[in-house]
JSON list of C-alpha atoms in Angstrom, two decimals:
[
{"chain": "A", "resi": 1, "resn": "ASP", "atom": "CA", "xyz": [-7.13, 10.30, -17.07]},
{"chain": "A", "resi": 2, "resn": "ALA", "atom": "CA", "xyz": [-4.14, 11.23, -14.95]},
{"chain": "A", "resi": 3, "resn": "GLY", "atom": "CA", "xyz": [-3.37, 8.89, -12.09]},
{"chain": "A", "resi": 4, "resn": "VAL", "atom": "CA", "xyz": [-1.77, 9.87, -8.82]},
{"chain": "A", "resi": 5, "resn": "THR", "atom": "CA", "xyz": [1.26, 12.03, -9.55]},
{"chain": "A", "resi": 6, "resn": "GLN", "atom": "CA", "xyz": [4.21, 12.53, -7.15]},
{"chain": "A", "resi": 7, "resn": "SER", "atom": "CA", "xyz": [7.22, 14.82, -7.27]},
{"chain": "A", "resi": 8, "resn": "PRO", "atom": "CA", "xyz": [10.11, 14.64, -7.17]},
{"chain": "A", "resi": 9, "resn": "THR", "atom": "CA", "xyz": [10.66, 11.07, -8.30]},
{"chain": "A", "resi": 10, "resn": "HIS", "atom": "CA", "xyz": [14.15, 10.84, -6.86]},
{"chain": "A", "resi": 11, "resn": "LEU", "atom": "CA", "xyz": [16.06, 13.01, -4.45]},
{"chain": "A", "resi": 12, "resn": "ILE", "atom": "CA", "xyz": [19.20, 12.88, -2.36]},
{"chain": "A", "resi": 13, "resn": "LYS", "atom": "CA", "xyz": [19.53, 14.76, 0.93]},
{"chain": "A", "resi": 14, "resn": "THR", "atom": "CA", "xyz": [22.04, 14.79, 3.78]},
{"chain": "A", "resi": 15, "resn": "ARG", "atom": "CA", "xyz": [21.40, 14.12, 7.44]},
{"chain": "A", "resi": 16, "resn": "GLY", "atom": "CA", "xyz": [19.72, 16.99, 9.25]},
{"chain": "A", "resi": 17, "resn": "GLN", "atom": "CA", "xyz": [18.17, 18.46, 6.15]},
{"chain": "A", "resi": 18, "resn": "HIS", "atom": "CA", "xyz": [14.51, 18.93, 5.44]},
{"chain": "A", "resi": 19, "resn": "VAL", "atom": "CA", "xyz": [12.46, 17.45, 2.54]},
{"chain": "A", "resi": 20, "resn": "THR", "atom": "CA", "xyz": [9.09, 18.21, 1.02]},
{"chain": "A", "resi": 21, "resn": "LEU", "atom": "CA", "xyz": [7.33, 15.66, -1.13]},
{"chain": "A", "resi": 22, "resn": "ARG", "atom": "CA", "xyz": [4.27, 16.48, -3.24]},
{"chain": "A", "resi": 23, "resn": "CYS", "atom": "CA", "xyz": [1.25, 14.51, -4.41]},
{"chain": "A", "resi": 24, "resn": "SER", "atom": "CA", "xyz": [-1.66, 15.22, -6.68]},
{"chain": "A", "resi": 25, "resn": "PRO", "atom": "CA", "xyz": [-4.55, 12.75, -6.32]},
{"chain": "A", "resi": 26, "resn": "ILE", "atom": "CA", "xyz": [-6.74, 11.36, -9.06]},
{"chain": "A", "resi": 27, "resn": "SER", "atom": "CA", "xyz": [-9.33, 13.93, -10.13]},
{"chain": "A", "resi": 28, "resn": "GLY", "atom": "CA", "xyz": [-12.41, 13.58, -7.92]},
{"chain": "A", "resi": 29, "resn": "HIS", "atom": "CA", "xyz": [-10.54, 11.81, -5.08]},
{"chain": "A", "resi": 30, "resn": "LYS", "atom": "CA", "xyz": [-10.70, 13.71, -1.85]},
{"chain": "A", "resi": 31, "resn": "SER", "atom": "CA", "xyz": [-8.53, 11.57, 0.38]},
{"chain": "A", "resi": 32, "resn": "VAL", "atom": "CA", "xyz": [-4.77, 11.33, 0.31]},
{"chain": "A", "resi": 33, "resn": "SER", "atom": "CA", "xyz": [-2.65, 8.87, 2.30]},
{"chain": "A", "resi": 34, "resn": "TRP", "atom": "CA", "xyz": [1.12, 8.68, 2.64]},
{"chain": "A", "resi": 35, "resn": "TYR", "atom": "CA", "xyz": [3.09, 5.45, 3.04]},
{"chain": "A", "resi": 36, "resn": "GLN", "atom": "CA", "xyz": [6.77, 4.75, 3.58]},
{"chain": "A", "resi": 37, "resn": "GLN", "atom": "CA", "xyz": [8.25, 1.67, 1.96]},
{"chain": "A", "resi": 38, "resn": "ALA", "atom": "CA", "xyz": [11.73, 0.77, 3.16]},
{"chain": "A", "resi": 39, "resn": "LEU", "atom": "CA", "xyz": [13.84, -1.63, 1.15]},
{"chain": "A", "resi": 40, "resn": "GLY", "atom": "CA", "xyz": [12.49, -5.20, 1.36]},
{"chain": "A", "resi": 41, "resn": "GLN", "atom": "CA", "xyz": [9.44, -4.13, 3.42]},
{"chain": "A", "resi": 42, "resn": "GLY", "atom": "CA", "xyz": [5.79, -3.46, 2.68]},
{"chain": "A", "resi": 43, "resn": "PRO", "atom": "CA", "xyz": [4.39, 0.07, 2.75]},
{"chain": "A", "resi": 44, "resn": "GLN", "atom": "CA", "xyz": [3.87, 1.53, 6.21]},
{"chain": "A", "resi": 45, "resn": "PHE", "atom": "CA", "xyz": [1.12, 3.99, 6.89]},
{"chain": "A", "resi": 46, "resn": "ILE", "atom": "CA", "xyz": [2.20, 7.53, 7.78]},
{"chain": "A", "resi": 47, "resn": "PHE", "atom": "CA", "xyz": [-0.84, 9.84, 7.34]},
{"chain": "A", "resi": 48, "resn": "GLN", "atom": "CA", "xyz": [-4.29, 10.08, 5.88]},
{"chain": "A", "resi": 49, "resn": "TYR", "atom": "CA", "xyz": [-5.95, 13.39, 4.96]},
{"chain": "A", "resi": 50, "resn": "TYR", "atom": "CA", "xyz": [-9.45, 14.14, 3.91]},
{"chain": "A", "resi": 51, "resn": "GLU", "atom": "CA", "xyz": [-10.91, 17.52, 3.21]},
{"chain": "A", "resi": 52, "resn": "LYS", "atom": "CA", "xyz": [-7.76, 19.15, 4.59]},
{"chain": "A", "resi": 53, "resn": "GLU", "atom": "CA", "xyz": [-8.10, 17.41, 7.92]},
{"chain": "A", "resi": 54, "resn": "GLU", "atom": "CA", "xyz": [-5.84, 14.68, 9.32]},
{"chain": "A", "resi": 55, "resn": "ARG", "atom": "CA", "xyz": [-7.85, 11.48, 9.64]},
{"chain": "A", "resi": 56, "resn": "GLY", "atom": "CA", "xyz": [-5.16, 9.12, 10.71]},
{"chain": "A", "resi": 57, "resn": "ARG", "atom": "CA", "xyz": [-1.52, 9.02, 11.74]},
{"chain": "A", "resi": 58, "resn": "GLY", "atom": "CA", "xyz": [0.82, 6.06, 11.86]},
{"chain": "A", "resi": 59, "resn": "ASN", "atom": "CA", "xyz": [3.63, 5.37, 14.27]},
{"chain": "A", "resi": 60, "resn": "PHE", "atom": "CA", "xyz": [6.05, 7.96, 12.98]},
{"chain": "A", "resi": 61, "resn": "PRO", "atom": "CA", "xyz": [7.89, 10.68, 14.94]},
{"chain": "A", "resi": 62, "resn": "ASP", "atom": "CA", "xyz": [6.85, 14.33, 14.95]},
{"chain": "A", "resi": 63, "resn": "ARG", "atom": "CA", "xyz": [9.56, 15.07, 12.43]},
{"chain": "A", "resi": 64, "resn": "PHE", "atom": "CA", "xyz": [6.98, 13.84, 9.86]},
{"chain": "A", "resi": 65, "resn": "SER", "atom": "CA", "xyz": [4.15, 16.20, 9.03]},
{"chain": "A", "resi": 66, "resn": "ALA", "atom": "CA", "xyz": [1.75, 16.66, 6.18]},
{"chain": "A", "resi": 67, "resn": "ARG", "atom": "CA", "xyz": [-1.04, 18.83, 4.95]},
{"chain": "A", "resi": 68, "resn": "GLN", "atom": "CA", "xyz": [-3.75, 18.82, 2.29]},
{"chain": "A", "resi": 69, "resn": "PHE", "atom": "CA", "xyz": [-4.66, 21.77, 0.20]},
{"chain": "A", "resi": 70, "resn": "PRO", "atom": "CA", "xyz": [-8.14, 22.95, -1.04]},
{"chain": "A", "resi": 71, "resn": "ASN", "atom": "CA", "xyz": [-7.49, 21.26, -4.41]},
{"chain": "A", "resi": 72, "resn": "TYR", "atom": "CA", "xyz": [-6.86, 18.00, -2.50]},
{"chain": "A", "resi": 73, "resn": "SER", "atom": "CA", "xyz": [-3.20, 17.84, -3.35]},
{"chain": "A", "resi": 74, "resn": "SER", "atom": "CA", "xyz": [-0.86, 17.11, -0.44]},
{"chain": "A", "resi": 75, "resn": "GLU", "atom": "CA", "xyz": [2.62, 17.61, 0.88]},
{"chain": "A", "resi": 76, "resn": "LEU", "atom": "CA", "xyz": [4.65, 15.38, 3.18]},
{"chain": "A", "resi": 77, "resn": "ASN", "atom": "CA", "xyz": [7.39, 17.14, 5.15]},
{"chain": "A", "resi": 78, "resn": "VAL", "atom": "CA", "xyz": [10.20, 15.45, 6.97]},
{"chain": "A", "resi": 79, "resn": "ASN", "atom": "CA", "xyz": [12.53, 17.46, 9.19]},
{"chain": "A", "resi": 80, "resn": "ALA", "atom": "CA", "xyz": [15.96, 16.63, 10.60]},
{"chain": "A", "resi": 81, "resn": "LEU", "atom": "CA", "xyz": [16.46, 13.76, 8.18]},
{"chain": "A", "resi": 82, "resn": "LEU", "atom": "CA", "xyz": [18.05, 10.58, 9.45]},
{"chain": "A", "resi": 83, "resn": "LEU", "atom": "CA", "xyz": [19.74, 7.82, 7.46]},
{"chain": "A", "resi": 84, "resn": "GLY", "atom": "CA", "xyz": [16.80, 5.58, 8.33]},
{"chain": "A", "resi": 85, "resn": "ASP", "atom": "CA", "xyz": [14.42, 7.89, 6.49]},
{"chain": "A", "resi": 86, "resn": "SER", "atom": "CA", "xyz": [15.83, 6.60, 3.21]},
{"chain": "A", "resi": 87, "resn": "ALA", "atom": "CA", "xyz": [12.85, 4.89, 1.53]},
{"chain": "A", "resi": 88, "resn": "LEU", "atom": "CA", "xyz": [10.30, 5.09, -1.19]},
{"chain": "A", "resi": 89, "resn": "TYR", "atom": "CA", "xyz": [7.47, 7.42, -0.18]},
{"chain": "A", "resi": 90, "resn": "LEU", "atom": "CA", "xyz": [4.19, 6.49, -1.70]},
{"chain": "A", "resi": 91, "resn": "CYS", "atom": "CA", "xyz": [1.14, 8.66, -2.00]},
{"chain": "A", "resi": 92, "resn": "ALA", "atom": "CA", "xyz": [-2.27, 7.04, -2.47]},
{"chain": "A", "resi": 93, "resn": "SER", "atom": "CA", "xyz": [-5.65, 8.60, -3.21]},
{"chain": "A", "resi": 94, "resn": "SER", "atom": "CA", "xyz": [-9.14, 7.32, -2.60]},
{"chain": "A", "resi": 95, "resn": "LEU", "atom": "CA", "xyz": [-12.60, 8.68, -3.21]},
{"chain": "A", "resi": 96, "resn": "THR", "atom": "CA", "xyz": [-13.59, 9.24, 0.40]},
{"chain": "A", "resi": 97, "resn": "ALA", "atom": "CA", "xyz": [-12.25, 8.69, 3.93]},
{"chain": "A", "resi": 98, "resn": "GLY", "atom": "CA", "xyz": [-15.25, 7.18, 5.55]},
{"chain": "A", "resi": 99, "resn": "ALA", "atom": "CA", "xyz": [-15.67, 3.51, 6.17]},
{"chain": "A", "resi": 100, "resn": "TYR", "atom": "CA", "xyz": [-14.58, 1.29, 3.34]},
{"chain": "A", "resi": 101, "resn": "THR", "atom": "CA", "xyz": [-12.96, 3.87, 1.16]},
{"chain": "A", "resi": 102, "resn": "GLY", "atom": "CA", "xyz": [-12.31, 1.18, -1.34]},
{"chain": "A", "resi": 103, "resn": "GLU", "atom": "CA", "xyz": [-8.98, 0.51, -2.88]},
{"chain": "A", "resi": 104, "resn": "LEU", "atom": "CA", "xyz": [-6.10, 2.93, -2.68]},
{"chain": "A", "resi": 105, "resn": "PHE", "atom": "CA", "xyz": [-4.65, 4.20, -5.94]},
{"chain": "A", "resi": 106, "resn": "PHE", "atom": "CA", "xyz": [-0.89, 4.64, -5.62]},
{"chain": "A", "resi": 107, "resn": "GLY", "atom": "CA", "xyz": [1.50, 6.97, -7.36]},
{"chain": "A", "resi": 108, "resn": "GLU", "atom": "CA", "xyz": [4.90, 5.78, -8.49]},
{"chain": "A", "resi": 109, "resn": "GLY", "atom": "CA", "xyz": [6.54, 7.15, -5.39]},
{"chain": "A", "resi": 110, "resn": "SER", "atom": "CA", "xyz": [9.39, 9.50, -4.43]},
{"chain": "A", "resi": 111, "resn": "ARG", "atom": "CA", "xyz": [12.66, 7.74, -3.80]},
{"chain": "A", "resi": 112, "resn": "LEU", "atom": "CA", "xyz": [14.47, 9.54, -0.95]},
{"chain": "A", "resi": 113, "resn": "THR", "atom": "CA", "xyz": [18.11, 8.77, -0.20]},
{"chain": "A", "resi": 114, "resn": "VAL", "atom": "CA", "xyz": [19.65, 10.31, 2.92]},
{"chain": "A", "resi": 115, "resn": "LEU", "atom": "CA", "xyz": [23.47, 10.41, 3.03]},
{"chain": "B", "resi": 1, "resn": "ASP", "atom": "CA", "xyz": [4.80, -5.28, 15.40]},
{"chain": "B", "resi": 2, "resn": "GLN", "atom": "CA", "xyz": [4.01, -6.90, 12.01]},
{"chain": "B", "resi": 3, "resn": "GLN", "atom": "CA", "xyz": [0.22, -7.39, 12.03]},
{"chain": "B", "resi": 4, "resn": "VAL", "atom": "CA", "xyz": [0.18, -8.72, 8.48]},
{"chain": "B", "resi": 5, "resn": "LYS", "atom": "CA", "xyz": [2.71, -11.36, 7.44]},
{"chain": "B", "resi": 6, "resn": "GLN", "atom": "CA", "xyz": [3.72, -12.91, 4.14]},
{"chain": "B", "resi": 7, "resn": "ASN", "atom": "CA", "xyz": [6.07, -15.65, 5.08]},
{"chain": "B", "resi": 8, "resn": "SER", "atom": "CA", "xyz": [7.13, -16.63, 1.59]},
{"chain": "B", "resi": 9, "resn": "PRO", "atom": "CA", "xyz": [9.42, -13.97, 0.09]},
{"chain": "B", "resi": 10, "resn": "SER", "atom": "CA", "xyz": [9.37, -15.64, -3.29]},
{"chain": "B", "resi": 11, "resn": "LEU", "atom": "CA", "xyz": [7.46, -18.15, -5.39]},
{"chain": "B", "resi": 12, "resn": "SER", "atom": "CA", "xyz": [8.18, -19.64, -8.85]},
{"chain": "B", "resi": 13, "resn": "VAL", "atom": "CA", "xyz": [5.42, -21.24, -10.91]},
{"chain": "B", "resi": 14, "resn": "GLN", "atom": "CA", "xyz": [5.21, -22.68, -14.42]},
{"chain": "B", "resi": 15, "resn": "GLU", "atom": "CA", "xyz": [3.05, -20.80, -16.91]},
{"chain": "B", "resi": 16, "resn": "GLY", "atom": "CA", "xyz": [-0.47, -22.22, -16.98]},
{"chain": "B", "resi": 17, "resn": "ARG", "atom": "CA", "xyz": [-0.32, -23.57, -13.47]},
{"chain": "B", "resi": 18, "resn": "ILE", "atom": "CA", "xyz": [-1.89, -22.19, -10.33]},
{"chain": "B", "resi": 19, "resn": "SER", "atom": "CA", "xyz": [-0.10, -19.63, -8.17]},
{"chain": "B", "resi": 20, "resn": "ILE", "atom": "CA", "xyz": [-1.08, -19.53, -4.55]},
{"chain": "B", "resi": 21, "resn": "LEU", "atom": "CA", "xyz": [0.12, -16.60, -2.41]},
{"chain": "B", "resi": 22, "resn": "ASN", "atom": "CA", "xyz": [-0.49, -16.70, 1.30]},
{"chain": "B", "resi": 23, "resn": "CYS", "atom": "CA", "xyz": [-0.96, -14.02, 3.99]},
{"chain": "B", "resi": 24, "resn": "ASP", "atom": "CA", "xyz": [-1.53, -14.25, 7.74]},
{"chain": "B", "resi": 25, "resn": "TYR", "atom": "CA", "xyz": [-2.73, -11.57, 10.11]},
{"chain": "B", "resi": 26, "resn": "THR", "atom": "CA", "xyz": [-2.88, -11.20, 13.84]},
{"chain": "B", "resi": 27, "resn": "ASN", "atom": "CA", "xyz": [-5.49, -8.47, 14.48]},
{"chain": "B", "resi": 28, "resn": "SER", "atom": "CA", "xyz": [-9.00, -9.95, 14.64]},
{"chain": "B", "resi": 29, "resn": "MET", "atom": "CA", "xyz": [-10.44, -6.46, 14.16]},
{"chain": "B", "resi": 30, "resn": "PHE", "atom": "CA", "xyz": [-9.38, -6.36, 10.52]},
{"chain": "B", "resi": 31, "resn": "ASP", "atom": "CA", "xyz": [-12.47, -6.48, 8.32]},
{"chain": "B", "resi": 32, "resn": "TYR", "atom": "CA", "xyz": [-11.27, -5.53, 4.89]},
{"chain": "B", "resi": 33, "resn": "PHE", "atom": "CA", "xyz": [-8.46, -7.17, 2.95]},
{"chain": "B", "resi": 34, "resn": "LEU", "atom": "CA", "xyz": [-6.81, -6.33, -0.34]},
{"chain": "B", "resi": 35, "resn": "TRP", "atom": "CA", "xyz": [-4.11, -7.65, -2.65]},
{"chain": "B", "resi": 36, "resn": "TYR", "atom": "CA", "xyz": [-1.80, -5.37, -4.58]},
{"chain": "B", "resi": 37, "resn": "LYS", "atom": "CA", "xyz": [0.61, -6.08, -7.39]},
{"chain": "B", "resi": 38, "resn": "LYS", "atom": "CA", "xyz": [3.81, -4.13, -7.78]},
{"chain": "B", "resi": 39, "resn": "TYR", "atom": "CA", "xyz": [6.15, -3.98, -10.78]},
{"chain": "B", "resi": 40, "resn": "PRO", "atom": "CA", "xyz": [9.59, -2.40, -10.42]},
{"chain": "B", "resi": 41, "resn": "ALA", "atom": "CA", "xyz": [9.66, 1.42, -10.53]},
{"chain": "B", "resi": 42, "resn": "GLU", "atom": "CA", "xyz": [5.87, 1.58, -10.27]},
{"chain": "B", "resi": 43, "resn": "GLY", "atom": "CA", "xyz": [3.47, 2.11, -7.41]},
{"chain": "B", "resi": 44, "resn": "PRO", "atom": "CA", "xyz": [1.33, -0.80, -6.15]},
{"chain": "B", "resi": 45, "resn": "THR", "atom": "CA", "xyz": [-1.73, -1.56, -8.27]},
{"chain": "B", "resi": 46, "resn": "PHE", "atom": "CA", "xyz": [-4.95, -2.77, -6.75]},
{"chain": "B", "resi": 47, "resn": "LEU", "atom": "CA", "xyz": [-5.83, -6.36, -7.70]},
{"chain": "B", "resi": 48, "resn": "ILE", "atom": "CA", "xyz": [-8.71, -7.69, -5.63]},
{"chain": "B", "resi": 49, "resn": "SER", "atom": "CA", "xyz": [-10.38, -7.18, -2.24]},
{"chain": "B", "resi": 50, "resn": "ILE", "atom": "CA", "xyz": [-12.59, -9.08, 0.19]},
{"chain": "B", "resi": 51, "resn": "SER", "atom": "CA", "xyz": [-14.57, -7.98, 3.19]},
{"chain": "B", "resi": 52, "resn": "SER", "atom": "CA", "xyz": [-14.74, -10.06, 6.34]},
{"chain": "B", "resi": 53, "resn": "ILE", "atom": "CA", "xyz": [-18.37, -11.04, 5.70]},
{"chain": "B", "resi": 54, "resn": "LYS", "atom": "CA", "xyz": [-17.28, -13.14, 2.76]},
{"chain": "B", "resi": 55, "resn": "ASP", "atom": "CA", "xyz": [-14.94, -16.07, 2.46]},
{"chain": "B", "resi": 56, "resn": "LYS", "atom": "CA", "xyz": [-14.29, -15.92, -1.25]},
{"chain": "B", "resi": 57, "resn": "ASN", "atom": "CA", "xyz": [-14.16, -13.30, -4.01]},
{"chain": "B", "resi": 58, "resn": "GLU", "atom": "CA", "xyz": [-13.41, -13.91, -7.66]},
{"chain": "B", "resi": 59, "resn": "ASP", "atom": "CA", "xyz": [-12.34, -11.59, -10.45]},
{"chain": "B", "resi": 60, "resn": "GLY", "atom": "CA", "xyz": [-11.37, -13.36, -13.63]},
{"chain": "B", "resi": 61, "resn": "ARG", "atom": "CA", "xyz": [-8.21, -15.39, -13.06]},
{"chain": "B", "resi": 62, "resn": "PHE", "atom": "CA", "xyz": [-7.88, -14.06, -9.52]},
{"chain": "B", "resi": 63, "resn": "THR", "atom": "CA", "xyz": [-9.59, -15.48, -6.42]},
{"chain": "B", "resi": 64, "resn": "VAL", "atom": "CA", "xyz": [-9.07, -14.44, -2.87]},
{"chain": "B", "resi": 65, "resn": "PHE", "atom": "CA", "xyz": [-10.00, -16.77, 0.01]},
{"chain": "B", "resi": 66, "resn": "LEU", "atom": "CA", "xyz": [-10.48, -15.63, 3.57]},
{"chain": "B", "resi": 67, "resn": "ASN", "atom": "CA", "xyz": [-10.32, -17.96, 6.58]},
{"chain": "B", "resi": 68, "resn": "LYS", "atom": "CA", "xyz": [-11.21, -15.77, 9.57]},
{"chain": "B", "resi": 69, "resn": "SER", "atom": "CA", "xyz": [-10.83, -18.51, 12.17]},
{"chain": "B", "resi": 70, "resn": "ALA", "atom": "CA", "xyz": [-7.25, -19.13, 11.01]},
{"chain": "B", "resi": 71, "resn": "LYS", "atom": "CA", "xyz": [-6.63, -15.40, 10.31]},
{"chain": "B", "resi": 72, "resn": "HIS", "atom": "CA", "xyz": [-5.37, -16.39, 6.89]},
{"chain": "B", "resi": 73, "resn": "LEU", "atom": "CA", "xyz": [-6.04, -15.27, 3.37]},
{"chain": "B", "resi": 74, "resn": "SER", "atom": "CA", "xyz": [-4.73, -16.48, 0.08]},
{"chain": "B", "resi": 75, "resn": "LEU", "atom": "CA", "xyz": [-4.66, -15.33, -3.51]},
{"chain": "B", "resi": 76, "resn": "HIS", "atom": "CA", "xyz": [-5.05, -17.87, -6.31]},
{"chain": "B", "resi": 77, "resn": "ILE", "atom": "CA", "xyz": [-4.07, -17.04, -9.85]},
{"chain": "B", "resi": 78, "resn": "VAL", "atom": "CA", "xyz": [-5.25, -19.52, -12.44]},
{"chain": "B", "resi": 79, "resn": "PRO", "atom": "CA", "xyz": [-3.85, -19.93, -14.98]},
{"chain": "B", "resi": 80, "resn": "SER", "atom": "CA", "xyz": [-0.61, -18.08, -14.22]},
{"chain": "B", "resi": 81, "resn": "GLN", "atom": "CA", "xyz": [0.87, -15.99, -17.00]},
{"chain": "B", "resi": 82, "resn": "PRO", "atom": "CA", "xyz": [4.40, -14.54, -17.40]},
{"chain": "B", "resi": 83, "resn": "GLY", "atom": "CA", "xyz": [2.90, -11.01, -17.09]},
{"chain": "B", "resi": 84, "resn": "ASP", "atom": "CA", "xyz": [1.84, -11.97, -13.56]},
{"chain": "B", "resi": 85, "resn": "SER", "atom": "CA", "xyz": [5.46, -11.87, -12.47]},
{"chain": "B", "resi": 86, "resn": "ALA", "atom": "CA", "xyz": [5.60, -9.13, -9.86]},
{"chain": "B", "resi": 87, "resn": "VAL", "atom": "CA", "xyz": [5.70, -8.50, -6.14]},
{"chain": "B", "resi": 88, "resn": "TYR", "atom": "CA", "xyz": [2.33, -9.17, -4.43]},
{"chain": "B", "resi": 89, "resn": "PHE", "atom": "CA", "xyz": [1.38, -7.46, -1.20]},
{"chain": "B", "resi": 90, "resn": "CYS", "atom": "CA", "xyz": [-1.59, -8.29, 0.94]},
{"chain": "B", "resi": 91, "resn": "ALA", "atom": "CA", "xyz": [-3.07, -5.50, 3.05]},
{"chain": "B", "resi": 92, "resn": "ALA", "atom": "CA", "xyz": [-5.61, -5.36, 5.83]},
{"chain": "B", "resi": 93, "resn": "SER", "atom": "CA", "xyz": [-7.60, -2.60, 7.50]},
{"chain": "B", "resi": 94, "resn": "ILE", "atom": "CA", "xyz": [-10.24, -1.77, 10.02]},
{"chain": "B", "resi": 95, "resn": "THR", "atom": "CA", "xyz": [-13.11, 0.03, 8.27]},
{"chain": "B", "resi": 96, "resn": "GLY", "atom": "CA", "xyz": [-11.04, 0.45, 5.16]},
{"chain": "B", "resi": 97, "resn": "ASN", "atom": "CA", "xyz": [-8.94, 3.44, 6.12]},
{"chain": "B", "resi": 98, "resn": "GLN", "atom": "CA", "xyz": [-5.44, 2.87, 7.43]},
{"chain": "B", "resi": 99, "resn": "PHE", "atom": "CA", "xyz": [-3.96, -0.17, 5.67]},
{"chain": "B", "resi": 100, "resn": "TYR", "atom": "CA", "xyz": [-1.39, -2.59, 7.09]},
{"chain": "B", "resi": 101, "resn": "PHE", "atom": "CA", "xyz": [0.75, -4.23, 4.45]},
{"chain": "B", "resi": 102, "resn": "GLY", "atom": "CA", "xyz": [2.71, -7.47, 4.46]},
{"chain": "B", "resi": 103, "resn": "THR", "atom": "CA", "xyz": [6.32, -7.60, 3.30]},
{"chain": "B", "resi": 104, "resn": "GLY", "atom": "CA", "xyz": [5.41, -8.95, -0.16]},
{"chain": "B", "resi": 105, "resn": "THR", "atom": "CA", "xyz": [5.94, -12.15, -2.14]},
{"chain": "B", "resi": 106, "resn": "SER", "atom": "CA", "xyz": [7.85, -12.01, -5.39]},
{"chain": "B", "resi": 107, "resn": "LEU", "atom": "CA", "xyz": [6.11, -14.21, -7.97]},
{"chain": "B", "resi": 108, "resn": "THR", "atom": "CA", "xyz": [7.97, -15.49, -11.02]},
{"chain": "B", "resi": 109, "resn": "VAL", "atom": "CA", "xyz": [5.98, -17.21, -13.70]},
{"chain": "B", "resi": 110, "resn": "ILE", "atom": "CA", "xyz": [8.26, -19.31, -15.87]},
{"chain": "B", "resi": 111, "resn": "PRO", "atom": "CA", "xyz": [7.28, -19.54, -19.58]}
]
């Protein structure tokens, strides 16, 4: 069974550019969450989506946006990139988005470098 | 504001001995806690969880202990094996949705 898949795995952008990261959850999982992991830090929550609706948003600026498609895949968009956006972006899926969704299943991440 | 803290960035243990990884949290509303293991170039992998109604949960060589009064949880690995060498993250949530992660502890098990 395929796990959580993310693309691209690595990318380099320059300041001011825009980036789109993609995620396909485990088959049957309806919830997708996005996390940012800066170097030497733990993952930080950005968004959670369930059934195409935003269920939670972390403390990130409006330059960050996301959406979920009918097939439960998701995109994370970041506009006007800053050097500080350089990080590993992790997508995680879970079965539901109600209370106690259970563990998150993470993809391998998209490594974004902003120059 | 770091609501989940792992104050030991690294830990070295001899193979066969016990590894104890610690985690502290500040938000008393947290009611669900997890441990994740991460190898280089891979995403975090779920290890074990515990809800706030319990104080202990075991799964094979892994046991998580929760002390709500001290806002502290720990992961015990017995016996430690070289394949356990990885970065371990603790995470906490309210109702199991948005998770707050610690900064991780790098465990090295020496053969």
